[in-house]
Amino acid sequence: MSRRIHISREVVLGGAMLVLLGLIATRFPAFVEPGNLANVFNDTAPLIILALGQMAVILTRCIDLSVAANLALTGMAAAMINTAMPDLPIPLILLVAVSLGAAMGLVNGLLVWRLSIPPIVVTLGTMTIYRGIIFLISDGRWINAHQMSDSFKAFPRQVLLGLPVLSWIAILAVIAIFILITRTPLGRAFYAVGGNPNAAQYAGINSGFTQCAAFVLSGALAGLTGYLWVARYAVAYVDIAGGFELDVVAACVIGGISIAGGAGSVGGAVLGALFLGIIKNALPVINISPFWQLAISGSAILIAVAVNVTQNRPKGRVILKKEEHAV
């Protein structure tokens, strides 16, 4: 039953995206041309990668508000390493970025697991700390394109089979997370911990460890995105990706990831990110004012949350009736 609900959400969201593209095409036909849609996908690739990590965290009844700060810190660190050692191979820089991001995710996970601090409090705190660290290590200065090596900037922009490397990394991340979520014990543990922590504990699943693992995964993907973001836009500074964590959470919610944990899919997270990506790319093109852009994005989030709550409500009523009957 739960699986059918997830599929229907994805189908509805996919249909809404097609309707949206159709409406946009009436105002700006060039937007739906294959080349432009590929550009929209590439623009949305960082959001897709981050949404995959956030999905894992939300599945375990947590939330990670530090992903954008993690992205900014790893991006700044990668840029500083590149300026200090321009000949350092890109795979090594990627390894450093992913490892640093995972370490920051581990900090979040350990604070939630070992000290039982609410995830929203932990990640709000680390979000501020990570931004502060960026200021300390950079002295508040920007790192611009002329300070970065050509190979550093070129990697995410290189075109392979018609798509930039950034897009291919997002596609590979989707495949890898899909396999992790659907084919491994850890992926099943994410759902079990979020769906019923007590039952998961009786089944021998360590809820705290599982939540910590989700934070590490989210941090690693944020670290990867940090390098890709900085290299693609060829700039690193303290406030990079400011507020982007809200887009990441919104993509998950719009994609049907239950904020109560234990329900959601990789496909939903990807569709939610693409839906936001289409809106953010299309509204300026068809001359919608910035105010209405924010209003439309906010309305989409509220509608998605309302749908989630409505679909979860009948389940609660059934449980209540069973409990009353038992009494």
PDB file of N, CA and C in Angstrom, residues 27 62 71 102 111 172 190 255 309:
ATOM      1  N   ARG A  27       4.386  30.424 -23.553  1.00  0.00           N
ATOM      2  CA  ARG A  27       4.955  31.763 -23.406  1.00  0.00           C
ATOM      3  C   ARG A  27       6.361  31.868 -23.984  1.00  0.00           C
ATOM      4  N   CYS A  62      15.012  12.698  10.986  1.00  0.00           N
ATOM      5  CA  CYS A  62      15.912  13.806  11.304  1.00  0.00           C
ATOM      6  C   CYS A  62      15.840  14.838  10.189  1.00  0.00           C
ATOM      7  N   LEU A  71      28.526  22.532   2.151  1.00  0.00           N
ATOM      8  CA  LEU A  71      28.896  22.780   0.755  1.00  0.00           C
ATOM      9  C   LEU A  71      29.857  23.957   0.649  1.00  0.00           C
ATOM     10  N   ALA A 102      31.977  14.455   4.694  1.00  0.00           N
ATOM     11  CA  ALA A 102      31.547  13.323   5.518  1.00  0.00           C
ATOM     12  C   ALA A 102      31.911  13.531   6.981  1.00  0.00           C
ATOM     13  N   LEU A 111      26.530  14.054  17.491  1.00  0.00           N
ATOM     14  CA  LEU A 111      25.820  14.909  18.446  1.00  0.00           C
ATOM     15  C   LEU A 111      24.377  14.449  18.625  1.00  0.00           C
ATOM     16  N   LEU A 172      24.899   9.519 -11.732  1.00  0.00           N
ATOM     17  CA  LEU A 172      25.560   8.420 -11.019  1.00  0.00           C
ATOM     18  C   LEU A 172      25.179   8.411  -9.538  1.00  0.00           C
ATOM     19  N   PHE A 190      17.168   2.696   7.200  1.00  0.00           N
ATOM     20  CA  PHE A 190      16.673   4.070   7.162  1.00  0.00           C
ATOM     21  C   PHE A 190      15.154   4.091   7.281  1.00  0.00           C
ATOM     22  N   GLY A 255       8.778  16.180  -3.279  1.00  0.00           N
ATOM     23  CA  GLY A 255       8.908  14.846  -3.843  1.00  0.00           C
ATOM     24  C   GLY A 255       8.241  13.746  -3.040  1.00  0.00           C
ATOM     25  N   VAL A 309       0.499  15.523   4.806  1.00  0.00           N
ATOM     26  CA  VAL A 309      -0.275  15.414   6.050  1.00  0.00           C
ATOM     27  C   VAL A 309      -1.597  14.708   5.799  1.00  0.00           C
TER      28      VAL A 309
END
